[in-house]
Coordinates of C-alpha atoms and ligand atoms in Angstrom, one line a residue:
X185 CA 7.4 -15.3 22.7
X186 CA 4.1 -15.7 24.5
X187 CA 1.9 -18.4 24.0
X188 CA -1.1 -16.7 22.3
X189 CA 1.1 -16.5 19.3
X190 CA 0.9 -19.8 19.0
X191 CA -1.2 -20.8 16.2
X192 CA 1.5 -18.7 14.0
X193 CA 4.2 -20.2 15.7
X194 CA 3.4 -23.8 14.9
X195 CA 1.5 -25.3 11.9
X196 CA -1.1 -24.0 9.9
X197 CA -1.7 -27.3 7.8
X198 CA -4.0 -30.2 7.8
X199 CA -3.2 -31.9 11.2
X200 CA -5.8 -32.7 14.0
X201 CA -8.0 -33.5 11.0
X202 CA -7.9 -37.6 11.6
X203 CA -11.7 -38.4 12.5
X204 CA -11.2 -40.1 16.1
X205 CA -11.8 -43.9 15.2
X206 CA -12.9 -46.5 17.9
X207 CA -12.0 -49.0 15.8
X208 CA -11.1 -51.9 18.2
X209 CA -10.0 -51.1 21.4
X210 CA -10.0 -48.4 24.0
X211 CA -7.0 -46.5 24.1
X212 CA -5.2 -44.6 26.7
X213 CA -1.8 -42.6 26.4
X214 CA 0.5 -41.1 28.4
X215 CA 3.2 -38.2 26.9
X216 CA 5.9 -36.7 28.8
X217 CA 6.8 -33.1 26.9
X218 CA 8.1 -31.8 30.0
X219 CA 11.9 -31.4 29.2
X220 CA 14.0 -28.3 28.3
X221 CA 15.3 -29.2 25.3
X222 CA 18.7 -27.7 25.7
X223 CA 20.4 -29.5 23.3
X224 CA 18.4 -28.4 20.7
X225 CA 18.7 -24.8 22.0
X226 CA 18.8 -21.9 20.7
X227 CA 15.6 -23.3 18.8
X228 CA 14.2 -24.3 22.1
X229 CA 14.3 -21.0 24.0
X230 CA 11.1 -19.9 22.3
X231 CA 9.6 -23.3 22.1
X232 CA 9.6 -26.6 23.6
X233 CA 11.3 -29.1 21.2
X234 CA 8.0 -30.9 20.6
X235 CA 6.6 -28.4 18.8
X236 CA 9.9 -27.8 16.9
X237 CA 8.9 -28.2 12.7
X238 CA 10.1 -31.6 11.1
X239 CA 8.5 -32.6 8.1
X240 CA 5.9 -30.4 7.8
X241 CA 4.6 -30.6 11.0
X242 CA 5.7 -30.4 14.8
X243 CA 7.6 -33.5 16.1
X244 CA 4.1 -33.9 18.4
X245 CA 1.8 -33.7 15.6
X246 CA 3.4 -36.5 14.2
X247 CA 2.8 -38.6 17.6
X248 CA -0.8 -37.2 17.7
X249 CA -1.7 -38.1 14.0
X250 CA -0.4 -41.5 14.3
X251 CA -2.1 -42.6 17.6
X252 CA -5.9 -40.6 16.6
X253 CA -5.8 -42.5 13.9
X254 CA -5.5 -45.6 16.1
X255 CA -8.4 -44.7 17.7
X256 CA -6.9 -42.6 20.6
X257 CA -9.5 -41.9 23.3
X258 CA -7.7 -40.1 26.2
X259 CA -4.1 -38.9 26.7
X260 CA -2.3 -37.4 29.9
X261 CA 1.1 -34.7 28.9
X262 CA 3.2 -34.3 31.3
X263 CA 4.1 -30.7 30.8
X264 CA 7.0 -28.4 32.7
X265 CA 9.0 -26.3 29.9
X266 CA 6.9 -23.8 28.0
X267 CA 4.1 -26.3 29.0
X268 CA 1.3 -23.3 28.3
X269 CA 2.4 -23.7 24.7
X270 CA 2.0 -27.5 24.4
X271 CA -1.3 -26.9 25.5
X272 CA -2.9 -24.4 24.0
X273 CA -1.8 -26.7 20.6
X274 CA -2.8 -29.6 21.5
X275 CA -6.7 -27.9 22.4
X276 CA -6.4 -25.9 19.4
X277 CA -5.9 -28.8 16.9
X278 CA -7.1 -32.3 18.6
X279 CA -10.3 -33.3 19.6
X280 CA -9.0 -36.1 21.9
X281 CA -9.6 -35.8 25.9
X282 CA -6.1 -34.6 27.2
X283 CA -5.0 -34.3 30.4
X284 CA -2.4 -31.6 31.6
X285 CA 0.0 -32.5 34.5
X286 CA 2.6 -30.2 35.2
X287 CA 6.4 -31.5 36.4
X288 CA 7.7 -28.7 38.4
X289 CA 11.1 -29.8 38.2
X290 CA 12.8 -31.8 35.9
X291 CA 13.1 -34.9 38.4
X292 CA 13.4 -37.9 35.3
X293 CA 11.3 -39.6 33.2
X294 CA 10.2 -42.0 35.8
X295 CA 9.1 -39.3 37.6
X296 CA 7.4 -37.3 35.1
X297 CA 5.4 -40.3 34.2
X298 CA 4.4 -41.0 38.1
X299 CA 2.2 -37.5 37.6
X300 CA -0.2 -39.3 35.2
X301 CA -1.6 -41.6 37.9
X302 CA -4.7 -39.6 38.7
X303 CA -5.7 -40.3 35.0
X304 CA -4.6 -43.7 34.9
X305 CA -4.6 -45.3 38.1
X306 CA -7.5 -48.3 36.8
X307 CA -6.6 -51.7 35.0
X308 CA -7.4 -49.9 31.6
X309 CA -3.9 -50.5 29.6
X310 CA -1.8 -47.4 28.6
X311 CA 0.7 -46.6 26.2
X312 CA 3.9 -44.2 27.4
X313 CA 5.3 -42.4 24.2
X314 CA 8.0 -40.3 24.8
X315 CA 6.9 -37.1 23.5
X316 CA 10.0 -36.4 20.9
X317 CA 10.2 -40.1 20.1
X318 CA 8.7 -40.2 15.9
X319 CA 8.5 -43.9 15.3
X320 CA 6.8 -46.2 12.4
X321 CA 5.1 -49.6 14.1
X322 CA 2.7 -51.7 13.8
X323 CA 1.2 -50.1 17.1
X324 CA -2.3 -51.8 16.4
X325 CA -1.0 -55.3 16.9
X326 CA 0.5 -54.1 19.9
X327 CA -2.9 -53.1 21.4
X328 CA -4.5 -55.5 20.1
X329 CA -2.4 -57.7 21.9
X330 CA -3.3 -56.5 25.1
X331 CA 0.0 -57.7 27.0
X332 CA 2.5 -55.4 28.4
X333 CA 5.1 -55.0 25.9
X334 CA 8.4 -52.5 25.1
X335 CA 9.1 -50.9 22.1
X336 CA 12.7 -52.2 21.1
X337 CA 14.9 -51.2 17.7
X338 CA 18.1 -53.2 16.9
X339 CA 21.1 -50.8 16.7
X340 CA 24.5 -51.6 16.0
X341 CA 26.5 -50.5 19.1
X342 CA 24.2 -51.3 22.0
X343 CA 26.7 -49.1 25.0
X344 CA 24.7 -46.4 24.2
X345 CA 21.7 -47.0 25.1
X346 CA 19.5 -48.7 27.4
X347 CA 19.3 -52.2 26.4
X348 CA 16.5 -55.0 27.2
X349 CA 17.8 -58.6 27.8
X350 CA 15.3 -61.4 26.7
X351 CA 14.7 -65.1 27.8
X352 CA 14.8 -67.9 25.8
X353 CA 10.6 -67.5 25.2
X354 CA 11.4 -63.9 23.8
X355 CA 9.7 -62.2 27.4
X356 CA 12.2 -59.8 28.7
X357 CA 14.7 -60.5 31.2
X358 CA 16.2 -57.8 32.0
X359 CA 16.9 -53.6 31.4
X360 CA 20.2 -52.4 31.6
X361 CA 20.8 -49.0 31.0
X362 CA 24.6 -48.5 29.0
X363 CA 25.9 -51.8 29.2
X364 CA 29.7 -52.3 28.3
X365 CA 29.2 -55.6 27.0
X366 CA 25.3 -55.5 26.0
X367 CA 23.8 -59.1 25.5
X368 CA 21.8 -58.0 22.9
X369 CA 21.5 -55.2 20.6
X370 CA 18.1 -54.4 21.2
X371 CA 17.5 -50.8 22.4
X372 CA 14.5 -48.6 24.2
X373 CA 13.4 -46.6 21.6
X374 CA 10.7 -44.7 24.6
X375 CA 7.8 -46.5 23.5
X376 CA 5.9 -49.0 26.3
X377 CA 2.5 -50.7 26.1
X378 CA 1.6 -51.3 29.8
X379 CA -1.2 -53.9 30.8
X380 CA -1.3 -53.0 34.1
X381 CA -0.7 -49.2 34.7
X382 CA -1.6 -49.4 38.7
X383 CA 1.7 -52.0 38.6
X384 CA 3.9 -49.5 37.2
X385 CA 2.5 -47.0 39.1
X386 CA 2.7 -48.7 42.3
X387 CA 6.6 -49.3 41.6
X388 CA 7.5 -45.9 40.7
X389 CA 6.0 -44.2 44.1
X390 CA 8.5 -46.7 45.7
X391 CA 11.2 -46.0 43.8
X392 CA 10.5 -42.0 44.4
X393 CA 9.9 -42.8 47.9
X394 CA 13.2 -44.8 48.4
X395 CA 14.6 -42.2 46.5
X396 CA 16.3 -44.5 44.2
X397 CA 17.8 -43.0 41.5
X398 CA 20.2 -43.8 38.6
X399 CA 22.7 -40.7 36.9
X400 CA 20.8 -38.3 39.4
X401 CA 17.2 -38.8 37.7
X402 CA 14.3 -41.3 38.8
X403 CA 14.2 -43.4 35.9
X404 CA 11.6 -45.3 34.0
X405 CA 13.8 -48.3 33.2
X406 CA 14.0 -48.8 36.9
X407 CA 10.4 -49.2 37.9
X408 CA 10.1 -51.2 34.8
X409 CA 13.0 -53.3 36.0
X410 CA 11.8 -53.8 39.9
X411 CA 8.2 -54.6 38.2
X412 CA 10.3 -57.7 36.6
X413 CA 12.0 -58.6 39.0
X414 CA 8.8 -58.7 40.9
X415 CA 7.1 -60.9 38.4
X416 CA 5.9 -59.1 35.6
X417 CA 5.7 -60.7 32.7
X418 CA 6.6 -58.2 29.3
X419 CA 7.1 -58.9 25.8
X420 CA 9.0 -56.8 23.5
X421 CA 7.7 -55.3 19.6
X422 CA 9.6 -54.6 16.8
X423 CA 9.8 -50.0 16.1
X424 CA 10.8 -50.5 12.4
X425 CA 10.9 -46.5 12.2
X426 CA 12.4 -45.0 15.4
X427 CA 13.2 -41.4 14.5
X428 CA 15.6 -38.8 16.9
X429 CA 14.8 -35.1 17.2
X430 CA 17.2 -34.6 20.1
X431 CA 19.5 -32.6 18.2
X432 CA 20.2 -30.4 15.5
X433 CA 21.7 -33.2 13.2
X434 CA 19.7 -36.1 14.4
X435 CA 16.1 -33.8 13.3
X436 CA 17.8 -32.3 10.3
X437 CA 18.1 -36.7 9.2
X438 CA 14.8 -37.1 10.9
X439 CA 13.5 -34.5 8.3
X440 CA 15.4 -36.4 5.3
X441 CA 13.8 -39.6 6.5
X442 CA 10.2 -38.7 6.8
X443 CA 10.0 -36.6 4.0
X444 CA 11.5 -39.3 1.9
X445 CA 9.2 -42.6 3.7
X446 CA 5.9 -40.9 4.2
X447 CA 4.7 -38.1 2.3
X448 CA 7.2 -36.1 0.5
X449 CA 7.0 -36.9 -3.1
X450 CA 3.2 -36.7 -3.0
X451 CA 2.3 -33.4 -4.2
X452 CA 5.3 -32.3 -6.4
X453 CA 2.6 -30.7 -9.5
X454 CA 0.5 -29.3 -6.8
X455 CA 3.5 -27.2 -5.4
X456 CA 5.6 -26.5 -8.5
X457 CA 1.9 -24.8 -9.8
X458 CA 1.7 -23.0 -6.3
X459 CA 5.3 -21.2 -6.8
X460 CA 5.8 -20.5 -10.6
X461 CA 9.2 -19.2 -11.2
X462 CA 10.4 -20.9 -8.9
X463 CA 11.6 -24.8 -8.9
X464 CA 10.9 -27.3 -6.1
X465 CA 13.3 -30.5 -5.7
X466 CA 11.0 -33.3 -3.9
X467 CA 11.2 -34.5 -1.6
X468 CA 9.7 -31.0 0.3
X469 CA 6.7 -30.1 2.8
X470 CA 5.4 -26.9 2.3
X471 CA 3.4 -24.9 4.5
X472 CA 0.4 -22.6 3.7
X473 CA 0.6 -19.1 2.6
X474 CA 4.4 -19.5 2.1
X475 CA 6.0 -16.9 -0.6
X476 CA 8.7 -18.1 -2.9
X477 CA 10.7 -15.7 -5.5
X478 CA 13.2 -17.3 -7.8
X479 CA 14.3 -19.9 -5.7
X480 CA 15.9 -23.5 -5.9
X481 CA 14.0 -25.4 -2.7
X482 CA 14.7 -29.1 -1.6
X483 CA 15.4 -32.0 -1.7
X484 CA 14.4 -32.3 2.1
X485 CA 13.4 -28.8 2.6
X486 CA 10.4 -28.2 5.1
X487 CA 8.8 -25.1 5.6
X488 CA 6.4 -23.6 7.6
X489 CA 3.6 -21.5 6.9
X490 CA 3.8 -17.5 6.8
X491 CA 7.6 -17.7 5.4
X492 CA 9.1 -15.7 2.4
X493 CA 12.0 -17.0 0.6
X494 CA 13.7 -15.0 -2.1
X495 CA 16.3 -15.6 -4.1
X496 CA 17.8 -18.7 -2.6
X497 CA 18.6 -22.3 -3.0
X498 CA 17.9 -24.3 0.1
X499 CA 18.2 -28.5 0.8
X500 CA 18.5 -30.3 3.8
X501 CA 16.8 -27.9 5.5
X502 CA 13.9 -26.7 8.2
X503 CA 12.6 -23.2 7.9
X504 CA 9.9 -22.6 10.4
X505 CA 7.0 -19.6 10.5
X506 CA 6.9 -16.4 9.2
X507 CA 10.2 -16.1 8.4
X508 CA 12.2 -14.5 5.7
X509 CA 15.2 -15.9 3.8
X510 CA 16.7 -13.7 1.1
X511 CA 19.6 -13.9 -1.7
X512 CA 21.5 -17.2 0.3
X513 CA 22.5 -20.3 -0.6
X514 CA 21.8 -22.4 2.9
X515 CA 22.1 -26.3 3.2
X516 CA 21.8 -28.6 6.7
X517 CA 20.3 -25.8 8.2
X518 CA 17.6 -24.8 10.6
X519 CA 16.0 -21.8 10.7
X520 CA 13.6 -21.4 13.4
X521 CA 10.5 -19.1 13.4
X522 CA 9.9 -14.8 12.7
X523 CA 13.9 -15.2 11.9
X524 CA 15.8 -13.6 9.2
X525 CA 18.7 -14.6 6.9
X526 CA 19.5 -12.4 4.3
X527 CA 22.5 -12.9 2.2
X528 CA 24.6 -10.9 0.0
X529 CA 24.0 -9.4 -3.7
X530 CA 27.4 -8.6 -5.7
X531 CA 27.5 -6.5 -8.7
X532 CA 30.9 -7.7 -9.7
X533 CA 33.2 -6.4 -12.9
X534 CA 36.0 -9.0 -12.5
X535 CA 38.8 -8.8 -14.8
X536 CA 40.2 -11.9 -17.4
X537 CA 42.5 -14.2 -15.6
X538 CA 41.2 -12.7 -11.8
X539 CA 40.5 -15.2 -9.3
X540 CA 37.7 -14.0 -6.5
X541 CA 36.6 -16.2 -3.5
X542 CA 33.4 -14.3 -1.3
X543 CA 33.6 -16.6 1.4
Ligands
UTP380 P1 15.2 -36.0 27.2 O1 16.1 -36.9 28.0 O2 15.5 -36.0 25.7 O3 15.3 -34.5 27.8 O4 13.7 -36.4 27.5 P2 14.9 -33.1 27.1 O5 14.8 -32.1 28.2 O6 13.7 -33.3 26.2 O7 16.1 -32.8 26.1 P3 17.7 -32.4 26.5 O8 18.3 -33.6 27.0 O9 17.6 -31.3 27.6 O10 18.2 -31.8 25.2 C1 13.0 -37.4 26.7 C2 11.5 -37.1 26.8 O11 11.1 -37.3 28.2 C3 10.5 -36.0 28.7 C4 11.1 -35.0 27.7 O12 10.2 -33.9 27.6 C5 11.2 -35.7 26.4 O13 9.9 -35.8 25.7 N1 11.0 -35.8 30.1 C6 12.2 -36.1 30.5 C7 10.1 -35.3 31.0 O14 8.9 -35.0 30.6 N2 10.4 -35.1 32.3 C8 11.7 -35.4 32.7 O15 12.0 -35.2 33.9 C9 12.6 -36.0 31.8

């Protein structure tokens, strides 16, 4: 799919359309979107997975929304996989001053956010989102703030993630990526608030120079790590929300939970007038100029614009653009966009006492 099919492809709803406030502090992001994706493929072979549909909008829109309405000023992508794409949306729907830097190769997140020092090499504080990282936090406070700080969630088996150990003031001690006996259960979630930028920067160039790295990749966590052990003082916040779109399952619950938390019960008269003869089961985004027939949608259906259902009953489900879903039941599903699912009709005559399965 080429990128000039992109306004299609992606959304045609009301994002980008958060006047850019400078409430109360100056406010500088950086957002790798540089990955592949693959374990979200096949939706990923036509698009990069921050642009994949969730909740009415794509996974970056929800970043975007969230941080212009914080008063974003500037932002730096680090771009690589279908970059061109991540592009031409962010120009076509944000006013915000972005920054393009492209990872040629998929060297780690450390890496990738190494690029962004052109943009952000001064002592102006800077907030690293990871670009497929949806989270709900008091973000503002944060800023506000003004000290570097990491975003942490408490999860209930720490080995699987990277894990921050704290001191007895609450500062962090320590990252440790997988621990088999964590000392605490607080998790990165991919969200950082860094004070001092030229710091960071300054320890991942020696990292990539050393050419340290951890499970083949040059990490974040050990920059951020070497910066500690070097003296840096860093607090840690509270991600309330932290929200996966890694996988098929974990964006299919990522799609329950947003649509249930933020905005999906909010127009149910408005959309059950927009498709008469058909019913809609909120919680459900629907996009604009969608066609619905004698269907059942939702709960936690989202669907983007341009698609044509008919006939069906869908929950749990994403259906992206201009797409056509015909005579199917389809639950936990994904349906990604100019696809087609058609089911089947019968005409049946089916005898007393018969017993018929159509599997
Ligand atoms: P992931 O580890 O989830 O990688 O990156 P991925 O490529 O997106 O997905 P999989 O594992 O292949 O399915 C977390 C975030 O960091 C960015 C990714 O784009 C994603 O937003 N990233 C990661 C980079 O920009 N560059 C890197 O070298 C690594």
């Amino acid at each position: 799919m080429d990128s000039e099919k992109l306004p299609i492809l992606v959304f045609r709803g009301s994002i980008g359309k958060h006047p850019i406030t400078k409430g109360y502090a100056r406010m500088k992001a950086i957002i790798p979107v540089a990955g592949i994706g693959t374990r979200l493929r096949p939706h990923t072979y036509t698009a990069p997975k921050v642009l994949l549909p969730v909740a009415g909008k794509p996974i970056l829109a929800h970043i975007l929304d969230e941080l212009t309405a914080l008063g974003l000023d500037e932002v730096t992508f680090i771009i690589g996989y279908k970059g061109e794409m991540i592009r031409d949306f962010v120009n076509q729907n944000y006013k915000v001053k972005a920054n393009f830097v492209e990872q040629p190769e998929m060297l780690g997140l450390g890496h990738a956010i190494s690029l962004a020092k052109p943009f952000h090499n001064s002592d102006e504080p800077v907030l690293i989102i990871l670009g497929d990282t949806i989270f709900s936090t008091d973000l503002k406070s944060v800023i506000e703030a003004g000290e570097s700080a990491i975003g942490v969630h408490e999860v209930e088996d720490g080995r699987r993630f990277g894990i921050v150990e704290l001191n007895d003031d609450g500062s962090v001690k320590k990252l440790i990526e997988k621990p088999e006996n964590p000392p605490t259960n607080l998790a990165l979630v991919g969200i950082y608030f860094m004070k001092h930028p030229t710091r960071l920067f300054d320890a991942l160039d020696a990292m990539i120079e050393k050419g340290t790295t951890t499970k083949g990749e040059f990490q974040l966590t050990d920059a951020l790590q070497s910066m500690l052990s070097a003296g840096e003082t860093m607090k840690v916040f509270n991600v309330e929300g932290w929200f996966d779109c890694g996988k098929a399952e974990t964006i299919l619950a990522t799609n329950k939970a947003l649509l249930d938390n933020l905005n999906g019960h909010g127009n149910e008269t408005e959309l059950q007038a927009r498709f008469p003869g058909s019913v809609i089961r909120m919680p459900a985004a629907i996009g604009e100029d969608v066609v619905m027939e004698h269907c059942i949608i939702g709960p936690y259906v989202s669907v983007s614009a341009g698609t044509t259902l008919r006939n069906c009953i869908v929950s749990n489900s994403i259906v992206g653009c201009d797409s056509m879903v015909c005579n199917i039941v389809l639950q936990d599903s994904i349906v990604s966009d100019n696809a087609k699912v058609t089911g089947n009709h019968y005409r049946l005559n089916v005898g007393d006492s018969s017993e018929i399965s159509l599997d």
